[in-house]
């Protein structure tokens, strides 16, 4: 279970919507979403990973305290929810290290993983995550339920792909099918229909989980307090968690724990 705790940063930085009502949609994640999600996770005894921009941590320390004191993991998600794509390497390095320093100052613990706020990386990102000592990333889509080691140094031309080498960074792939935003988020700019019924989404996610279970995989769901935080949606997620737990052998792990397990099993093997 992963939650991207974007708060106001996504509206301010990514959507460039800075009017009071637009920004208040981010504040909804703080006021309504986080308490409801934390209560549900506590009822279910599930520990989750919260990818958090430094901007959110700096401005909402009480929410961060509630997250960490419940035993959840806080991981990196940009300084102000910015995309690393197109940044000069020095600037990307500076943003990454500043975000890690700020999260550590608020939570008392150095983050172990990263999710790009854009779900997109620069050619330098994986090498920088390695340089920063991070264990995992969760931003790419080369598989669905099997993690893999992210590569550095891939070269793509019109006629040939030359693959680089595996880094030490474990990639937990993401998918739009497993993100609450495309299903639920309504926006006129750009037009995004959203507002799907919870039953529809439950069906999609349950079907995806059944595949992950059959293939002994890692099911990574990306939710956002400002989106999933409404009552019926949290109730749907709780029902999904209950149905997952009913299956033999299912474990709920933070990404840090899952990365550790993956590395213990596969560190010495060549993953193509
Ligand atoms: Zn985000």
PDB file of C-alpha atoms and ligand atoms in Angstrom:
ATOM      1  CA  UNK A   1       0.000   0.000   0.000  1.00  0.00           C
ATOM      2  CA  UNK A   2       1.503   3.313  -1.002  1.00  0.00           C
ATOM      3  CA  UNK A   3       0.108   6.813  -0.540  1.00  0.00           C
ATOM      4  CA  UNK A   4       1.513   9.903  -2.236  1.00  0.00           C
ATOM      5  CA  UNK A   5       0.965  12.649   0.335  1.00  0.00           C
ATOM      6  CA  UNK A   6       1.020  15.526  -2.157  1.00  0.00           C
ATOM      7  CA  UNK A   7      -1.050  18.019  -0.112  1.00  0.00           C
ATOM      8  CA  UNK A   8      -0.893  21.519  -1.656  1.00  0.00           C
ATOM      9  CA  UNK A   9       2.367  20.923  -3.542  1.00  0.00           C
ATOM     10  CA  UNK A  10       0.758  19.054  -6.473  1.00  0.00           C
ATOM     11  CA  UNK A  11      -1.730  21.863  -7.156  1.00  0.00           C
ATOM     12  CA  UNK A  12       0.834  24.610  -6.691  1.00  0.00           C
ATOM     13  CA  UNK A  13       3.718  23.039  -8.584  1.00  0.00           C
ATOM     14  CA  UNK A  14       2.425  20.364 -10.971  1.00  0.00           C
ATOM     15  CA  UNK A  15      -1.065  21.619 -11.863  1.00  0.00           C
ATOM     16  CA  UNK A  16      -0.130  25.332 -11.581  1.00  0.00           C
ATOM     17  CA  UNK A  17      -3.516  25.995  -9.966  1.00  0.00           C
ATOM     18  CA  UNK A  18      -2.835  28.456  -7.164  1.00  0.00           C
ATOM     19  CA  UNK A  19      -6.248  29.904  -6.370  1.00  0.00           C
ATOM     20  CA  UNK A  20      -7.683  29.268  -2.885  1.00  0.00           C
ATOM     21  CA  UNK A  21     -10.200  26.606  -3.914  1.00  0.00           C
ATOM     22  CA  UNK A  22      -7.689  24.673  -6.049  1.00  0.00           C
ATOM     23  CA  UNK A  23      -5.159  24.692  -3.200  1.00  0.00           C
ATOM     24  CA  UNK A  24      -7.864  23.662  -0.747  1.00  0.00           C
ATOM     25  CA  UNK A  25      -8.249  20.376  -2.657  1.00  0.00           C
ATOM     26  CA  UNK A  26      -4.710  19.576  -1.479  1.00  0.00           C
ATOM     27  CA  UNK A  27      -5.536  20.681   2.051  1.00  0.00           C
ATOM     28  CA  UNK A  28      -8.416  18.169   1.980  1.00  0.00           C
ATOM     29  CA  UNK A  29      -5.774  15.408   1.978  1.00  0.00           C
ATOM     30  CA  UNK A  30      -4.350  16.805   5.212  1.00  0.00           C
ATOM     31  CA  UNK A  31      -7.622  17.485   7.051  1.00  0.00           C
ATOM     32  CA  UNK A  32      -9.865  14.618   5.895  1.00  0.00           C
ATOM     33  CA  UNK A  33      -7.800  12.099   3.928  1.00  0.00           C
ATOM     34  CA  UNK A  34      -4.864  11.373   6.226  1.00  0.00           C
ATOM     35  CA  UNK A  35      -6.888  10.849   9.457  1.00  0.00           C
ATOM     36  CA  UNK A  36      -9.359   8.551   7.676  1.00  0.00           C
ATOM     37  CA  UNK A  37      -6.584   6.554   5.971  1.00  0.00           C
ATOM     38  CA  UNK A  38      -4.524   6.215   9.152  1.00  0.00           C
ATOM     39  CA  UNK A  39      -7.566   5.030  11.105  1.00  0.00           C
ATOM     40  CA  UNK A  40      -8.330   2.421   8.437  1.00  0.00           C
ATOM     41  CA  UNK A  41      -4.710   1.177   8.290  1.00  0.00           C
ATOM     42  CA  UNK A  42      -4.670   0.916  12.097  1.00  0.00           C
ATOM     43  CA  UNK A  43      -7.897  -1.122  12.076  1.00  0.00           C
ATOM     44  CA  UNK A  44      -6.366  -3.438   9.501  1.00  0.00           C
ATOM     45  CA  UNK A  45      -2.908  -3.587  11.082  1.00  0.00           C
ATOM     46  CA  UNK A  46      -1.323  -2.601   7.748  1.00  0.00           C
ATOM     47  CA  UNK A  47       1.923  -0.604   7.517  1.00  0.00           C
ATOM     48  CA  UNK A  48       2.147   1.543   4.388  1.00  0.00           C
ATOM     49  CA  UNK A  49       4.647   3.796   2.612  1.00  0.00           C
ATOM     50  CA  UNK A  50       3.883   7.526   2.294  1.00  0.00           C
ATOM     51  CA  UNK A  51       5.787   9.273  -0.525  1.00  0.00           C
ATOM     52  CA  UNK A  52       5.935  12.848   0.707  1.00  0.00           C
ATOM     53  CA  UNK A  53       7.237  16.059  -0.898  1.00  0.00           C
ATOM     54  CA  UNK A  54       9.485  18.011   1.496  1.00  0.00           C
ATOM     55  CA  UNK A  55       6.987  20.879   1.101  1.00  0.00           C
ATOM     56  CA  UNK A  56       4.277  18.722   2.688  1.00  0.00           C
ATOM     57  CA  UNK A  57       6.538  17.555   5.527  1.00  0.00           C
ATOM     58  CA  UNK A  58       7.677  21.117   6.300  1.00  0.00           C
ATOM     59  CA  UNK A  59       4.164  22.556   6.380  1.00  0.00           C
ATOM     60  CA  UNK A  60       2.247  19.693   8.002  1.00  0.00           C
ATOM     61  CA  UNK A  61       4.564  18.246  10.675  1.00  0.00           C
ATOM     62  CA  UNK A  62       1.602  17.021  12.790  1.00  0.00           C
ATOM     63  CA  UNK A  63       0.458  14.795   9.905  1.00  0.00           C
ATOM     64  CA  UNK A  64       4.003  13.457   9.510  1.00  0.00           C
ATOM     65  CA  UNK A  65       4.127  12.748  13.243  1.00  0.00           C
ATOM     66  CA  UNK A  66       0.828  10.845  12.988  1.00  0.00           C
ATOM     67  CA  UNK A  67       2.189   8.810  10.061  1.00  0.00           C
ATOM     68  CA  UNK A  68       5.551   7.929  11.597  1.00  0.00           C
ATOM     69  CA  UNK A  69       4.267   7.295  15.124  1.00  0.00           C
ATOM     70  CA  UNK A  70       1.897   4.697  13.640  1.00  0.00           C
ATOM     71  CA  UNK A  71       4.929   2.879  12.189  1.00  0.00           C
ATOM     72  CA  UNK A  72       4.460   3.815   8.532  1.00  0.00           C
ATOM     73  CA  UNK A  73       7.361   4.580   6.205  1.00  0.00           C
ATOM     74  CA  UNK A  74       8.010   8.068   4.765  1.00  0.00           C
ATOM     75  CA  UNK A  75       9.841   8.148   1.422  1.00  0.00           C
ATOM     76  CA  UNK A  76      10.986  10.875  -0.969  1.00  0.00           C
ATOM     77  CA  UNK A  77       8.667  12.535  -3.496  1.00  0.00           C
ATOM     78  CA  UNK A  78      10.466  15.714  -4.553  1.00  0.00           C
ATOM     79  CA  UNK A  79      11.021  19.026  -2.826  1.00  0.00           C
ATOM     80  CA  UNK A  80       7.909  20.745  -4.215  1.00  0.00           C
ATOM     81  CA  UNK A  81       6.490  17.833  -6.236  1.00  0.00           C
ATOM     82  CA  UNK A  82       8.674  18.791  -9.221  1.00  0.00           C
ATOM     83  CA  UNK A  83       9.513  16.592 -12.210  1.00  0.00           C
ATOM     84  CA  UNK A  84      13.187  15.635 -12.593  1.00  0.00           C
ATOM     85  CA  UNK A  85      12.793  15.460 -16.386  1.00  0.00           C
ATOM     86  CA  UNK A  86      15.025  17.935 -18.208  1.00  0.00           C
ATOM     87  CA  UNK A  87      16.857  19.180 -15.118  1.00  0.00           C
ATOM     88  CA  UNK A  88      20.644  19.639 -15.270  1.00  0.00           C
ATOM     89  CA  UNK A  89      22.269  16.914 -13.154  1.00  0.00           C
ATOM     90  CA  UNK A  90      23.570  19.390 -10.539  1.00  0.00           C
ATOM     91  CA  UNK A  91      20.080  20.787 -10.003  1.00  0.00           C
ATOM     92  CA  UNK A  92      18.469  17.350  -9.819  1.00  0.00           C
ATOM     93  CA  UNK A  93      21.114  16.197  -7.301  1.00  0.00           C
ATOM     94  CA  UNK A  94      20.588  19.318  -5.192  1.00  0.00           C
ATOM     95  CA  UNK A  95      16.775  18.895  -5.151  1.00  0.00           C
ATOM     96  CA  UNK A  96      17.054  15.212  -4.252  1.00  0.00           C
ATOM     97  CA  UNK A  97      19.524  15.717  -1.392  1.00  0.00           C
ATOM     98  CA  UNK A  98      17.626  18.718  -0.023  1.00  0.00           C
ATOM     99  CA  UNK A  99      14.379  16.723  -0.024  1.00  0.00           C
ATOM    100  CA  UNK A 100      16.081  13.822   1.801  1.00  0.00           C
ATOM    101  CA  UNK A 101      17.625  16.217   4.358  1.00  0.00           C
ATOM    102  CA  UNK A 102      14.277  17.891   5.018  1.00  0.00           C
ATOM    103  CA  UNK A 103      12.364  14.623   5.418  1.00  0.00           C
ATOM    104  CA  UNK A 104      15.054  13.359   7.779  1.00  0.00           C
ATOM    105  CA  UNK A 105      14.859  16.571   9.823  1.00  0.00           C
ATOM    106  CA  UNK A 106      11.075  16.177  10.232  1.00  0.00           C
ATOM    107  CA  UNK A 107      10.827  12.407  10.734  1.00  0.00           C
ATOM    108  CA  UNK A 108      14.203  11.625  12.325  1.00  0.00           C
ATOM    109  CA  UNK A 109      14.867   8.953   9.714  1.00  0.00           C
ATOM    110  CA  UNK A 110      16.690   9.097   6.369  1.00  0.00           C
ATOM    111  CA  UNK A 111      14.288   8.007   3.587  1.00  0.00           C
ATOM    112  CA  UNK A 112      15.195   4.748   1.833  1.00  0.00           C
ATOM    113  CA  UNK A 113      13.231   5.168  -1.394  1.00  0.00           C
ATOM    114  CA  UNK A 114      11.893   7.572  -3.996  1.00  0.00           C
ATOM    115  CA  UNK A 115       8.895   7.967  -6.265  1.00  0.00           C
ATOM    116  CA  UNK A 116       9.083  10.598  -8.981  1.00  0.00           C
ATOM    117  CA  UNK A 117       6.236  13.120  -8.658  1.00  0.00           C
ATOM    118  CA  UNK A 118       5.920  12.916 -12.449  1.00  0.00           C
ATOM    119  CA  UNK A 119       6.182   9.109 -12.589  1.00  0.00           C
ATOM    120  CA  UNK A 120       9.015   9.946 -14.980  1.00  0.00           C
ATOM    121  CA  UNK A 121      12.774  10.100 -14.538  1.00  0.00           C
ATOM    122  CA  UNK A 122      15.706  11.846 -16.161  1.00  0.00           C
ATOM    123  CA  UNK A 123      18.627   9.907 -17.665  1.00  0.00           C
ATOM    124  CA  UNK A 124      20.512  10.690 -14.437  1.00  0.00           C
ATOM    125  CA  UNK A 125      17.833   9.849 -11.862  1.00  0.00           C
ATOM    126  CA  UNK A 126      18.692   6.230 -11.094  1.00  0.00           C
ATOM    127  CA  UNK A 127      22.421   6.988 -10.732  1.00  0.00           C
ATOM    128  CA  UNK A 128      21.550   9.869  -8.379  1.00  0.00           C
ATOM    129  CA  UNK A 129      19.286   7.639  -6.266  1.00  0.00           C
ATOM    130  CA  UNK A 130      22.187   5.184  -6.007  1.00  0.00           C
ATOM    131  CA  UNK A 131      24.577   8.014  -5.083  1.00  0.00           C
ATOM    132  CA  UNK A 132      22.127   9.078  -2.353  1.00  0.00           C
ATOM    133  CA  UNK A 133      22.109   5.545  -0.949  1.00  0.00           C
ATOM    134  CA  UNK A 134      18.436   4.941  -1.719  1.00  0.00           C
ATOM    135  CA  UNK A 135      17.351   1.312  -1.920  1.00  0.00           C
ATOM    136  CA  UNK A 136      14.381   1.550  -4.252  1.00  0.00           C
ATOM    137  CA  UNK A 137      12.415   3.567  -6.779  1.00  0.00           C
ATOM    138  CA  UNK A 138       8.739   3.286  -7.704  1.00  0.00           C
ATOM    139  CA  UNK A 139       8.165   5.325 -10.866  1.00  0.00           C
ATOM    140  CA  UNK A 140       8.592   3.048 -13.916  1.00  0.00           C
ATOM    141  CA  UNK A 141       6.422   0.529 -15.739  1.00  0.00           C
ATOM    142  CA  UNK A 142       8.554  -2.251 -17.307  1.00  0.00           C
ATOM    143  CA  UNK A 143       6.606  -4.960 -15.498  1.00  0.00           C
ATOM    144  CA  UNK A 144       3.524  -5.176 -13.353  1.00  0.00           C
ATOM    145  CA  UNK A 145       3.969  -7.362 -10.283  1.00  0.00           C
ATOM    146  CA  UNK A 146       7.630  -8.452 -10.432  1.00  0.00           C
ATOM    147  CA  UNK A 147      10.143  -5.898  -9.118  1.00  0.00           C
ATOM    148  CA  UNK A 148      13.470  -5.585 -10.949  1.00  0.00           C
ATOM    149  CA  UNK A 149      16.785  -3.730 -10.680  1.00  0.00           C
ATOM    150  CA  UNK A 150      16.565  -0.339 -12.426  1.00  0.00           C
ATOM    151  CA  UNK A 151      19.259   0.170 -15.091  1.00  0.00           C
ATOM    152  CA  UNK A 152      21.591   3.078 -15.684  1.00  0.00           C
ATOM    153  CA  UNK A 153      23.141   3.993 -19.021  1.00  0.00           C
ATOM    154  CA  UNK A 154      20.500   2.764 -21.490  1.00  0.00           C
ATOM    155  CA  UNK A 155      21.030   4.228 -24.972  1.00  0.00           C
ATOM    156  CA  UNK A 156      18.191   4.425 -27.479  1.00  0.00           C
ATOM    157  CA  UNK A 157      18.639   5.336 -31.142  1.00  0.00           C
ATOM    158  CA  UNK A 158      16.323   5.089 -34.165  1.00  0.00           C
ATOM    159  CA  UNK A 159      17.373   1.508 -34.835  1.00  0.00           C
ATOM    160  CA  UNK A 160      18.930   0.123 -31.688  1.00  0.00           C
ATOM    161  CA  UNK A 161      18.522  -0.133 -27.941  1.00  0.00           C
ATOM    162  CA  UNK A 162      21.744  -0.644 -25.991  1.00  0.00           C
ATOM    163  CA  UNK A 163      20.887  -1.620 -22.442  1.00  0.00           C
ATOM    164  CA  UNK A 164      23.037  -0.237 -19.636  1.00  0.00           C
ATOM    165  CA  UNK A 165      23.786  -2.062 -16.420  1.00  0.00           C
ATOM    166  CA  UNK A 166      21.628  -2.973 -13.430  1.00  0.00           C
ATOM    167  CA  UNK A 167      21.920  -0.533 -10.564  1.00  0.00           C
ATOM    168  CA  UNK A 168      21.448  -1.471  -6.919  1.00  0.00           C
ATOM    169  CA  UNK A 169      18.079   0.347  -6.939  1.00  0.00           C
ATOM    170  CA  UNK A 170      15.065  -1.993  -6.790  1.00  0.00           C
ATOM    171  CA  UNK A 171      12.231  -0.832  -9.030  1.00  0.00           C
ATOM    172  CA  UNK A 172       8.673  -1.432  -7.821  1.00  0.00           C
ATOM    173  CA  UNK A 173       6.685  -0.785 -10.975  1.00  0.00           C
ATOM    174  CA  UNK A 174       3.618   1.457 -10.953  1.00  0.00           C
ATOM    175  CA  UNK A 175       0.620   1.521 -13.320  1.00  0.00           C
ATOM    176  CA  UNK A 176      -2.155   3.973 -14.150  1.00  0.00           C
ATOM    177  CA  UNK A 177      -4.538   1.033 -13.670  1.00  0.00           C
ATOM    178  CA  UNK A 178      -3.383   0.874 -10.043  1.00  0.00           C
ATOM    179  CA  UNK A 179      -3.582   4.603  -9.266  1.00  0.00           C
ATOM    180  CA  UNK A 180      -6.633   6.330  -7.787  1.00  0.00           C
ATOM    181  CA  UNK A 181      -6.149   9.555  -9.795  1.00  0.00           C
ATOM    182  CA  UNK A 182      -7.371   8.459 -13.266  1.00  0.00           C
ATOM    183  CA  UNK A 183     -10.415   6.719 -11.793  1.00  0.00           C
ATOM    184  CA  UNK A 184     -11.587   9.329  -9.325  1.00  0.00           C
ATOM    185  CA  UNK A 185      -9.997  12.710 -10.005  1.00  0.00           C
ATOM    186  CA  UNK A 186     -12.288  15.149 -11.765  1.00  0.00           C
ATOM    187  CA  UNK A 187     -10.621  18.065 -13.497  1.00  0.00           C
ATOM    188  CA  UNK A 188     -11.661  20.435 -16.254  1.00  0.00           C
ATOM    189  CA  UNK A 189      -8.051  21.377 -17.013  1.00  0.00           C
ATOM    190  CA  UNK A 190      -7.017  19.100 -18.720  1.00  0.00           C
ATOM    191  CA  UNK A 191     -10.344  17.318 -18.951  1.00  0.00           C
ATOM    192  CA  UNK A 192     -10.378  14.250 -16.731  1.00  0.00           C
ATOM    193  CA  UNK A 193     -13.768  12.560 -16.226  1.00  0.00           C
ATOM    194  CA  UNK A 194     -12.919  10.814 -12.930  1.00  0.00           C
ATOM    195  CA  UNK A 195     -15.700  10.290 -10.367  1.00  0.00           C
ATOM    196  CA  UNK A 196     -15.971   6.562 -11.108  1.00  0.00           C
ATOM    197  CA  UNK A 197     -18.022   4.435  -8.772  1.00  0.00           C
ATOM    198  CA  UNK A 198     -16.147   2.640  -6.028  1.00  0.00           C
ATOM    199  CA  UNK A 199     -17.625  -0.672  -7.240  1.00  0.00           C
ATOM    200  CA  UNK A 200     -15.990  -0.240 -10.678  1.00  0.00           C
ATOM    201  CA  UNK A 201     -12.639   0.512  -9.133  1.00  0.00           C
ATOM    202  CA  UNK A 202     -12.912  -2.299  -6.620  1.00  0.00           C
ATOM    203  CA  UNK A 203     -13.484  -4.684  -9.542  1.00  0.00           C
ATOM    204  CA  UNK A 204     -10.425  -3.415 -11.439  1.00  0.00           C
ATOM    205  CA  UNK A 205      -8.120  -3.536  -8.447  1.00  0.00           C
ATOM    206  CA  UNK A 206      -9.376  -6.923  -7.248  1.00  0.00           C
ATOM    207  CA  UNK A 207      -8.794  -8.365 -10.724  1.00  0.00           C
ATOM    208  CA  UNK A 208      -5.257  -6.968 -10.791  1.00  0.00           C
ATOM    209  CA  UNK A 209      -4.596  -8.345  -7.315  1.00  0.00           C
ATOM    210  CA  UNK A 210      -5.819 -11.806  -8.362  1.00  0.00           C
ATOM    211  CA  UNK A 211      -3.189 -11.796 -11.140  1.00  0.00           C
ATOM    212  CA  UNK A 212      -0.469 -10.648  -8.737  1.00  0.00           C
ATOM    213  CA  UNK A 213      -1.476 -13.376  -6.294  1.00  0.00           C
ATOM    214  CA  UNK A 214      -1.519 -16.113  -8.941  1.00  0.00           C
ATOM    215  CA  UNK A 215       1.963 -15.031 -10.089  1.00  0.00           C
ATOM    216  CA  UNK A 216       3.374 -14.641  -6.558  1.00  0.00           C
ATOM    217  CA  UNK A 217       4.035 -10.963  -7.209  1.00  0.00           C
ATOM    218  CA  UNK A 218       4.187  -7.639  -5.415  1.00  0.00           C
ATOM    219  CA  UNK A 219       0.925  -5.705  -5.680  1.00  0.00           C
ATOM    220  CA  UNK A 220       1.715  -1.983  -5.557  1.00  0.00           C
ATOM    221  CA  UNK A 221      -1.254   0.346  -5.272  1.00  0.00           C
ATOM    222  CA  UNK A 222      -0.742   4.122  -5.515  1.00  0.00           C
ATOM    223  CA  UNK A 223      -3.333   6.196  -3.656  1.00  0.00           C
ATOM    224  CA  UNK A 224      -3.481   9.876  -2.731  1.00  0.00           C
ATOM    225  CA  UNK A 225      -5.061  11.209   0.497  1.00  0.00           C
ATOM    226  CA  UNK A 226      -6.695  14.053  -1.489  1.00  0.00           C
ATOM    227  CA  UNK A 227      -8.380  11.494  -3.790  1.00  0.00           C
ATOM    228  CA  UNK A 228      -8.922   8.181  -1.959  1.00  0.00           C
ATOM    229  CA  UNK A 229      -9.624  10.036   1.299  1.00  0.00           C
ATOM    230  CA  UNK A 230     -13.394  10.351   0.807  1.00  0.00           C
ATOM    231  CA  UNK A 231     -15.399   8.008   3.042  1.00  0.00           C
ATOM    232  CA  UNK A 232     -16.769   5.550   0.478  1.00  0.00           C
ATOM    233  CA  UNK A 233     -13.371   5.248  -1.211  1.00  0.00           C
ATOM    234  CA  UNK A 234     -11.518   4.468   2.016  1.00  0.00           C
ATOM    235  CA  UNK A 235     -14.262   1.916   2.784  1.00  0.00           C
ATOM    236  CA  UNK A 236     -13.683   0.318  -0.642  1.00  0.00           C
ATOM    237  CA  UNK A 237      -9.932   0.157  -0.015  1.00  0.00           C
ATOM    238  CA  UNK A 238     -10.562  -1.432   3.374  1.00  0.00           C
ATOM    239  CA  UNK A 239     -12.778  -4.090   1.774  1.00  0.00           C
ATOM    240  CA  UNK A 240     -10.013  -4.792  -0.764  1.00  0.00           C
ATOM    241  CA  UNK A 241      -7.442  -5.168   2.033  1.00  0.00           C
ATOM    242  CA  UNK A 242      -9.763  -7.561   3.878  1.00  0.00           C
ATOM    243  CA  UNK A 243     -10.187  -9.700   0.762  1.00  0.00           C
ATOM    244  CA  UNK A 244      -6.439  -9.719   0.109  1.00  0.00           C
ATOM    245  CA  UNK A 245      -5.706 -10.791   3.650  1.00  0.00           C
ATOM    246  CA  UNK A 246      -8.157 -13.669   3.361  1.00  0.00           C
ATOM    247  CA  UNK A 247      -5.819 -15.337   0.820  1.00  0.00           C
ATOM    248  CA  UNK A 248      -3.110 -17.689   2.104  1.00  0.00           C
ATOM    249  CA  UNK A 249       0.389 -16.277   2.286  1.00  0.00           C
ATOM    250  CA  UNK A 250      -0.409 -12.600   1.617  1.00  0.00           C
ATOM    251  CA  UNK A 251       1.908 -10.171   3.448  1.00  0.00           C
ATOM    252  CA  UNK A 252       1.547  -6.395   3.734  1.00  0.00           C
ATOM    253  CA  UNK A 253       4.985  -4.749   3.648  1.00  0.00           C
ATOM    254  CA  UNK A 254       6.340  -1.242   3.473  1.00  0.00           C
ATOM    255  CA  UNK A 255       8.430  -0.667   0.365  1.00  0.00           C
ATOM    256  CA  UNK A 256      11.565  -0.539   2.471  1.00  0.00           C
ATOM    257  CA  UNK A 257      10.764  -4.022   3.801  1.00  0.00           C
ATOM    258  CA  UNK A 258       9.864  -5.306   0.342  1.00  0.00           C
ATOM    259  CA  UNK A 259      13.132  -3.919  -1.124  1.00  0.00           C
ATOM    260  CA  UNK A 260      15.127  -5.634   1.613  1.00  0.00           C
ATOM    261  CA  UNK A 261      13.402  -8.952   0.890  1.00  0.00           C
ATOM    262  CA  UNK A 262      13.898  -8.587  -2.841  1.00  0.00           C
ATOM    263  CA  UNK A 263      17.601  -7.790  -2.453  1.00  0.00           C
ATOM    264  CA  UNK A 264      18.130 -10.721  -0.093  1.00  0.00           C
ATOM    265  CA  UNK A 265      16.609 -13.036  -2.694  1.00  0.00           C
ATOM    266  CA  UNK A 266      18.044 -11.631  -5.919  1.00  0.00           C
ATOM    267  CA  UNK A 267      21.087  -9.443  -5.202  1.00  0.00           C
ATOM    268  CA  UNK A 268      23.568 -11.858  -6.727  1.00  0.00           C
ATOM    269  CA  UNK A 269      21.455 -12.866  -9.718  1.00  0.00           C
ATOM    270  CA  UNK A 270      21.398 -11.226 -13.111  1.00  0.00           C
ATOM    271  CA  UNK A 271      17.958  -9.763 -13.673  1.00  0.00           C
ATOM    272  CA  UNK A 272      17.458  -9.096 -17.357  1.00  0.00           C
TER     273      UNK A 272
HETATM  274 ZN1  LIG B   1       2.516  13.000  -6.120  1.00  0.00          ZN
END
